[in-house]
C-alpha cells in the first residue's frame, strides 16, 4: 500500500527530497547516553541501522515512521505538533546550514504543509507495521487471555493513531491558513 501511495506522493521532491532511511523504527535506532542515570531522558548520540529500505523521497517520510512507531502514545499525543513544527524543522535547517550555508531551504509553513499533505503515508505505515507485529504475537501465543490483551492494546494504539493524525491535521490547517 505504501509503495503504491508513494508513487503518487513523489511530488515536491525537488524541494523536499532527501535520502530516507525507509524503515525508521525503534528496532533500527540505537541511542547512546552520557550516563546510566540519564537513560531514556537525554540521548547524546544516535545510530541508524539497516539501510536496506533506503530511498529518495520527501523529508517527512522518516519523520512519520519515527513519530508513529518509536514515540510513546502519550508523548506523541501531547507533543507531536511542537516536535514537527519547531524541534524537527529547526534542527533540520540548522544541520543543513552547518553543511552548506548557501542551500535554499523551504520555509517552516511549507514544511508543515508537506507534512500535513502526506500524513496519511505515516498513518498507513504505522497501521500496517503494528498490525503485523500484533498478529505475529498472537500466532506465537496460544493463550486466549494474552491474545485478548494484545487485541486491546492494538485497539488502543489504532485509536490513538487516528486521534493524533486528526489532531495534527486540524492544527496544521489552522497554522497553514494564517
Backbone as CSV, one residue per row, in Angstrom:
resi,resn,N_x,N_y,N_z,CA_x,CA_y,CA_z,C_x,C_y,C_z
1,UNK,0.825,-1.196,0.000,0.000,0.000,0.000,0.861,1.248,0.000
2,UNK,1.870,1.268,0.848,2.731,2.444,0.938,3.463,2.677,-0.380
3,UNK,3.975,1.599,-0.984,4.700,1.765,-2.239,3.807,2.369,-3.314
4,UNK,2.552,1.930,-3.395,1.626,2.485,-4.383,1.321,3.953,-4.084
5,UNK,1.082,4.272,-2.818,0.793,5.657,-2.442,1.998,6.560,-2.695
6,UNK,3.197,6.032,-2.444,4.396,6.852,-2.613,4.620,7.224,-4.075
7,UNK,4.140,6.391,-5.003,4.249,6.742,-6.419,3.503,8.048,-6.678
8,UNK,2.368,8.227,-6.013,1.582,9.447,-6.164,2.167,10.610,-5.365
9,UNK,2.954,10.302,-4.348,3.458,11.336,-3.457,4.899,11.732,-3.764
10,UNK,5.326,11.487,-4.950,6.683,11.885,-5.328,6.731,13.348,-5.731
11,UNK,5.613,14.033,-5.570,5.590,15.459,-5.871,6.449,16.210,-4.859
12,UNK,6.910,17.362,-5.233,7.708,18.242,-4.374,9.081,17.688,-4.015
13,UNK,9.559,16.673,-4.726,10.868,16.114,-4.375,12.002,17.083,-4.674
14,UNK,11.798,17.972,-5.618,12.850,18.960,-5.886,13.035,19.858,-4.665
15,UNK,11.956,20.121,-3.952,12.029,20.983,-2.774,12.293,20.188,-1.498
16,UNK,11.679,19.005,-1.341,11.731,18.264,-0.076,12.499,16.943,-0.157
17,UNK,13.094,16.622,-1.299,13.739,15.329,-1.486,15.022,15.149,-0.697
18,UNK,15.117,14.007,-0.023,16.301,13.620,0.745,16.452,12.098,0.662
19,UNK,17.578,11.576,1.118,17.738,10.138,1.262,16.994,9.730,2.531
20,UNK,15.977,8.913,2.371,15.179,8.444,3.508,15.669,7.068,3.950
21,UNK,15.618,6.821,5.223,16.026,5.537,5.784,15.112,4.423,5.292
22,UNK,13.810,4.667,5.333,12.851,3.711,4.808,12.303,2.715,5.806
23,UNK,12.940,2.562,6.945,12.443,1.661,7.991,12.878,2.223,9.340
24,UNK,12.434,3.417,9.595,12.872,4.212,10.736,12.028,3.866,11.959
25,UNK,12.287,2.695,12.538,11.538,2.208,13.695,12.490,1.977,14.862
26,UNK,11.944,1.720,16.048,12.771,1.517,17.244,13.838,0.453,17.051
27,UNK,13.491,-0.598,16.322,14.429,-1.693,16.124,15.684,-1.251,15.360
28,UNK,15.576,-0.187,14.593,16.702,0.284,13.786,17.365,1.539,14.338
29,UNK,17.036,1.899,15.556,17.634,3.064,16.209,18.395,2.620,17.450
30,UNK,19.614,3.067,17.553,20.403,2.836,18.766,20.766,4.188,19.346
31,UNK,20.558,4.340,20.651,20.861,5.603,21.313,22.017,5.420,22.281
32,UNK,22.813,6.462,22.404,23.921,6.496,23.357,23.595,7.573,24.387
33,UNK,23.864,7.261,25.662,23.585,8.190,26.750,24.871,8.536,27.479
34,UNK,24.900,9.726,28.045,26.098,10.161,28.772,26.346,9.283,29.993
35,UNK,25.255,8.858,30.651,25.389,8.001,31.827,24.131,7.159,31.977
36,UNK,24.217,6.148,32.820,23.054,5.294,33.070,21.921,6.061,33.747
37,UNK,22.262,7.090,34.499,21.249,7.874,35.198,20.363,8.654,34.223
38,UNK,20.887,8.967,33.059,20.135,9.740,32.073,19.404,8.848,31.072
39,UNK,19.379,7.567,31.332,18.761,6.617,30.418,17.372,7.060,29.998
40,UNK,17.114,7.042,28.698,15.861,7.393,28.034,15.479,8.865,28.145
41,UNK,16.198,9.660,28.920,15.804,11.055,29.075,16.500,11.975,28.086
42,UNK,17.793,11.790,27.918,18.507,12.705,27.031,19.648,11.989,26.319
43,UNK,19.356,11.369,25.186,20.443,10.723,24.443,21.410,11.766,23.898
44,UNK,22.684,11.408,23.846,23.685,12.340,23.313,24.097,11.965,21.894
45,UNK,23.671,10.784,21.421,24.002,10.367,20.073,23.026,9.279,19.639
46,UNK,22.879,9.114,18.329,22.010,8.071,17.786,22.658,7.463,16.558
47,UNK,22.407,6.189,16.345,22.892,5.475,15.177,21.688,4.849,14.493
48,UNK,21.615,5.012,13.183,20.535,4.431,12.399,21.073,3.188,11.703
49,UNK,20.426,2.052,11.922,20.865,0.784,11.347,20.017,0.400,10.145
50,UNK,20.484,-0.547,9.382,19.755,-1.221,8.308,19.180,-0.261,7.275
51,UNK,19.994,0.093,6.326,19.570,0.980,5.247,19.073,0.192,4.024
52,UNK,18.639,-1.048,4.226,18.220,-1.881,3.100,16.944,-1.373,2.430
53,UNK,16.186,-0.536,3.097,14.952,0.015,2.510,15.082,1.504,2.179
54,UNK,16.293,1.998,2.126,16.517,3.420,1.845,15.992,3.788,0.457
55,UNK,15.526,5.024,0.322,15.012,5.515,-0.948,15.089,7.036,-0.950
56,UNK,14.941,7.614,-2.121,14.905,9.065,-2.254,13.445,9.485,-2.180
57,UNK,13.123,10.310,-1.194,11.737,10.723,-1.015,11.640,11.998,-0.202
58,UNK,10.438,12.333,0.174,10.189,13.537,0.953,10.811,13.419,2.341
59,UNK,11.347,14.518,2.828,11.989,14.532,4.148,11.015,14.206,5.276
60,UNK,9.735,14.209,5.011,8.765,13.902,6.066,8.560,12.401,6.256
61,UNK,8.989,11.578,5.313,8.708,10.138,5.387,9.347,9.476,6.604
62,UNK,10.642,9.695,6.834,11.272,9.112,8.018,10.686,9.697,9.295
63,UNK,10.329,10.959,9.250,9.729,11.597,10.418,8.416,10.917,10.789
64,UNK,7.583,10.591,9.802,6.337,9.854,10.090,6.639,8.536,10.761
65,UNK,7.574,7.798,10.168,7.890,6.488,10.726,8.376,6.607,12.162
66,UNK,9.209,7.587,12.425,9.716,7.792,13.778,8.582,8.156,14.737
67,UNK,7.768,9.133,14.373,6.693,9.588,15.253,5.657,8.505,15.533
68,UNK,5.303,7.757,14.503,4.202,6.800,14.642,4.623,5.415,15.087
69,UNK,5.929,5.131,15.159,6.344,3.799,15.601,7.294,3.829,16.793
70,UNK,7.960,4.942,17.029,9.008,4.967,18.046,8.713,5.868,19.237
71,UNK,7.726,6.699,19.125,7.377,7.611,20.215,6.189,7.033,20.979
72,UNK,6.281,7.039,22.303,5.165,6.540,23.117,3.898,7.315,22.806
73,UNK,2.765,6.633,22.867,1.468,7.219,22.502,1.198,8.519,23.248
74,UNK,1.410,8.519,24.551,1.108,9.703,25.359,1.991,10.885,24.975
75,UNK,3.269,10.622,24.742,4.206,11.684,24.359,3.837,12.230,22.985
76,UNK,3.560,11.338,22.039,3.185,11.765,20.692,1.925,12.622,20.738
77,UNK,0.950,12.198,21.515,-0.303,12.938,21.600,-0.084,14.353,22.126
78,UNK,0.766,14.488,23.124,0.983,15.795,23.752,1.910,16.709,22.963
79,UNK,2.904,16.139,22.259,3.959,16.978,21.704,4.194,16.861,20.200
80,UNK,3.371,16.122,19.476,3.651,15.915,18.061,3.717,17.226,17.286
81,UNK,2.754,18.091,17.466,2.744,19.360,16.722,3.986,20.191,17.058
82,UNK,4.354,20.264,18.335,5.557,21.004,18.729,6.801,20.387,18.110
83,UNK,6.870,19.061,18.143,8.033,18.376,17.603,8.177,18.641,16.109
84,UNK,7.085,18.508,15.362,7.121,18.703,13.910,7.360,20.164,13.567
85,UNK,6.601,21.042,14.186,6.607,22.454,13.803,7.813,23.227,14.318
86,UNK,8.439,22.765,15.348,9.575,23.507,15.903,10.836,22.663,15.978
87,UNK,10.826,21.645,16.817,12.043,20.890,17.097,12.638,20.288,15.829
88,UNK,11.853,19.531,15.080,12.396,18.854,13.899,12.819,19.858,12.833
89,UNK,11.940,20.764,12.491,12.243,21.719,11.428,13.486,22.544,11.786
90,UNK,13.532,23.068,12.996,14.674,23.896,13.405,15.984,23.110,13.360
91,UNK,15.956,21.864,13.837,17.155,21.028,13.816,17.563,20.685,12.386
92,UNK,16.592,20.394,11.553,16.853,20.057,10.155,17.544,21.226,9.446
93,UNK,16.992,22.415,9.593,17.566,23.593,8.939,18.950,23.908,9.499
94,UNK,19.114,23.813,10.802,20.414,24.075,11.426,21.474,23.097,10.899
95,UNK,21.100,21.840,10.765,22.028,20.838,10.246,22.390,21.130,8.797
96,UNK,21.391,21.446,7.984,21.664,21.772,6.579,22.586,22.982,6.457
97,UNK,22.344,23.992,7.262,23.171,25.204,7.199,24.595,24.930,7.663
98,UNK,24.769,23.985,8.579,26.128,23.638,9.014,26.887,22.907,7.908
99,UNK,26.169,22.255,7.011,26.791,21.567,5.883,27.112,22.547,4.766
100,UNK,26.125,23.408,4.447,26.310,24.366,3.356,25.392,25.563,3.589
101,UNK,25.977,26.687,3.933,25.224,27.920,4.210,24.463,28.462,3.009
102,UNK,24.819,28.043,1.816,24.213,28.585,0.599,23.017,27.781,0.094
103,UNK,22.623,26.753,0.831,21.475,25.956,0.403,20.180,26.745,0.570
104,UNK,19.305,26.603,-0.403,17.967,27.192,-0.289,17.101,26.184,0.459
105,UNK,16.528,26.604,1.567,15.729,25.712,2.397,14.285,26.202,2.413
106,UNK,13.371,25.260,2.365,11.945,25.571,2.396,11.566,26.216,3.724
107,UNK,10.474,26.962,3.713,10.014,27.653,4.929,9.337,26.663,5.875
108,UNK,9.185,27.085,7.111,8.513,26.255,8.107,7.068,25.986,7.685
109,UNK,6.376,26.976,7.162,4.984,26.749,6.746,4.916,25.789,5.559
110,UNK,5.889,25.844,4.640,5.930,24.871,3.544,6.175,23.459,4.078
111,UNK,7.057,23.356,5.073,7.334,22.059,5.699,6.083,21.504,6.379
112,UNK,5.386,22.338,7.129,4.159,21.898,7.807,3.129,21.454,6.771
113,UNK,3.015,22.198,5.680,2.079,21.826,4.606,2.466,20.466,4.016
114,UNK,3.757,20.238,3.766,4.230,18.956,3.229,3.911,17.819,4.198
115,UNK,4.172,18.031,5.479,3.882,17.023,6.499,2.387,16.737,6.534
116,UNK,1.601,17.763,6.543,0.147,17.627,6.608,-0.402,16.928,5.360
117,UNK,0.098,17.303,4.188,-0.392,16.722,2.937,-0.094,15.235,2.819
118,UNK,0.986,14.783,3.428,1.410,13.393,3.270,1.284,12.573,4.554
119,UNK,0.562,13.072,5.532,0.470,12.387,6.824,-0.191,11.017,6.712
120,UNK,-1.030,10.832,5.708,-1.675,9.532,5.550,-0.643,8.427,5.335
121,UNK,0.468,8.735,4.689,1.527,7.747,4.477,2.067,7.253,5.823
122,UNK,2.294,8.161,6.744,2.760,7.773,8.079,1.738,6.934,8.807
123,UNK,0.477,7.297,8.653,-0.609,6.532,9.279,-0.626,5.106,8.738
124,UNK,-0.571,4.956,7.421,-0.624,3.633,6.798,0.584,2.799,7.215
125,UNK,1.768,3.401,7.197,2.967,2.668,7.601,2.817,2.146,9.022
126,UNK,2.430,3.019,9.943,2.302,2.626,11.349,1.208,1.580,11.538
127,UNK,0.083,1.754,10.861,-1.024,0.802,10.992,-0.617,-0.573,10.472
128,UNK,0.038,-0.621,9.327,0.467,-1.911,8.775,1.518,-2.573,9.654
129,UNK,2.499,-1.804,10.100,3.547,-2.366,10.941,2.971,-2.890,12.249
130,UNK,2.151,-2.097,12.893,1.592,-2.505,14.182,0.673,-3.713,14.020
131,UNK,-0.114,-3.738,12.954,-0.989,-4.883,12.696,-0.164,-6.146,12.523
132,UNK,0.907,-6.047,11.757,1.783,-7.193,11.534,2.397,-7.678,12.850
133,UNK,2.886,-6.753,13.681,3.502,-7.129,14.959,2.510,-7.788,15.903
134,UNK,1.295,-7.257,15.962,0.272,-7.832,16.844,-0.128,-9.219,16.358
135,UNK,-0.336,-9.370,15.063,-0.727,-10.688,14.523,0.384,-11.703,14.738
136,UNK,1.625,-11.297,14.576,2.752,-12.202,14.816,2.774,-12.646,16.283
137,UNK,2.525,-11.718,17.194,2.488,-12.052,18.624,1.330,-12.999,18.932
138,UNK,0.187,-12.781,18.305,-0.967,-13.657,18.532,-0.686,-15.071,18.050
139,UNK,-0.058,-15.200,16.895,0.219,-16.529,16.346,1.194,-17.306,17.222
140,UNK,2.096,-16.600,17.856,3.082,-17.282,18.685,2.591,-17.521,20.103
141,UNK,1.413,-17.027,20.417,0.896,-17.154,21.779,-0.470,-17.861,21.755
142,UNK,-0.510,-19.121,22.157,-1.775,-19.856,22.112,-2.766,-19.474,23.224
143,UNK,-2.298,-18.745,24.215,-3.122,-18.363,25.361,-4.194,-17.341,24.945
144,UNK,-5.461,-17.662,25.137,-6.573,-16.795,24.742,-6.535,-15.460,25.493
145,UNK,-6.178,-15.482,26.777,-6.108,-14.258,27.580,-5.059,-13.294,27.014
146,UNK,-3.911,-13.815,26.638,-2.849,-12.980,26.063,-3.279,-12.386,24.735
147,UNK,-4.011,-13.180,23.915,-4.497,-12.669,22.631,-5.508,-11.543,22.855
148,UNK,-6.348,-11.681,23.858,-7.331,-10.639,24.179,-6.613,-9.363,24.613
149,UNK,-5.569,-9.498,25.422,-4.783,-8.341,25.839,-4.110,-7.681,24.643
150,UNK,-3.578,-8.480,23.746,-2.928,-7.938,22.550,-3.943,-7.187,21.692
151,UNK,-5.140,-7.727,21.555,-6.188,-7.051,20.783,-6.577,-5.729,21.423
152,UNK,-6.632,-5.706,22.748,-6.969,-4.471,23.463,-5.881,-3.408,23.253
153,UNK,-4.623,-3.807,23.327,-3.517,-2.876,23.080,-3.543,-2.385,21.638
154,UNK,-3.844,-3.287,20.720,-3.923,-2.929,19.302,-5.013,-1.886,19.089
155,UNK,-6.168,-2.112,19.682,-7.276,-1.159,19.539,-6.889,0.200,20.121
156,UNK,-6.260,0.211,21.286,-5.818,1.457,21.917,-4.824,2.182,21.016
157,UNK,-3.874,1.442,20.454,-2.865,2.031,19.578,-3.514,2.640,18.341
158,UNK,-4.395,1.901,17.681,-5.020,2.376,16.446,-5.891,3.609,16.706
159,UNK,-6.642,3.607,17.806,-7.460,4.778,18.135,-6.579,5.997,18.409
160,UNK,-5.479,5.796,19.123,-4.553,6.900,19.406,-3.926,7.412,18.110
161,UNK,-3.595,6.511,17.214,-3.005,6.892,15.932,-3.977,7.753,15.129
162,UNK,-5.229,7.313,15.044,-6.240,8.086,14.310,-6.464,9.448,14.955
163,UNK,-6.515,9.463,16.275,-6.732,10.716,17.010,-5.572,11.691,16.761
164,UNK,-4.340,11.192,16.801,-3.178,12.057,16.611,-3.111,12.620,15.197
165,UNK,-3.457,11.809,14.209,-3.466,12.293,12.827,-4.523,13.378,12.663
166,UNK,-5.730,13.118,13.159,-6.809,14.112,13.050,-6.455,15.401,13.798
167,UNK,-5.880,15.255,14.974,-5.498,16.415,15.784,-4.447,17.255,15.060
168,UNK,-3.432,16.595,14.491,-2.405,17.348,13.772,-2.990,18.031,12.550
169,UNK,-3.802,17.318,11.782,-4.382,17.910,10.577,-5.205,19.146,10.934
170,UNK,-5.948,19.083,12.024,-6.735,20.250,12.456,-5.849,21.417,12.811
171,UNK,-4.809,21.170,13.589,-3.882,22.248,13.980,-3.109,22.775,12.776
172,UNK,-2.681,21.874,11.896,-1.898,22.297,10.740,-2.733,23.149,9.796
173,UNK,-3.985,22.774,9.598,-4.843,23.562,8.708,-5.009,24.982,9.223
174,UNK,-5.140,25.149,10.533,-5.246,26.471,11.125,-3.929,27.242,10.930
175,UNK,-2.798,26.571,11.166,-1.484,27.207,11.027,-1.211,27.592,9.578
176,UNK,-1.515,26.708,8.659,-1.262,26.964,7.238,-2.123,28.107,6.712
177,UNK,-3.368,28.213,7.177,-4.277,29.228,6.698,-3.899,30.631,7.166
178,UNK,-3.125,30.719,8.241,-2.752,32.040,8.786,-1.851,32.784,7.840
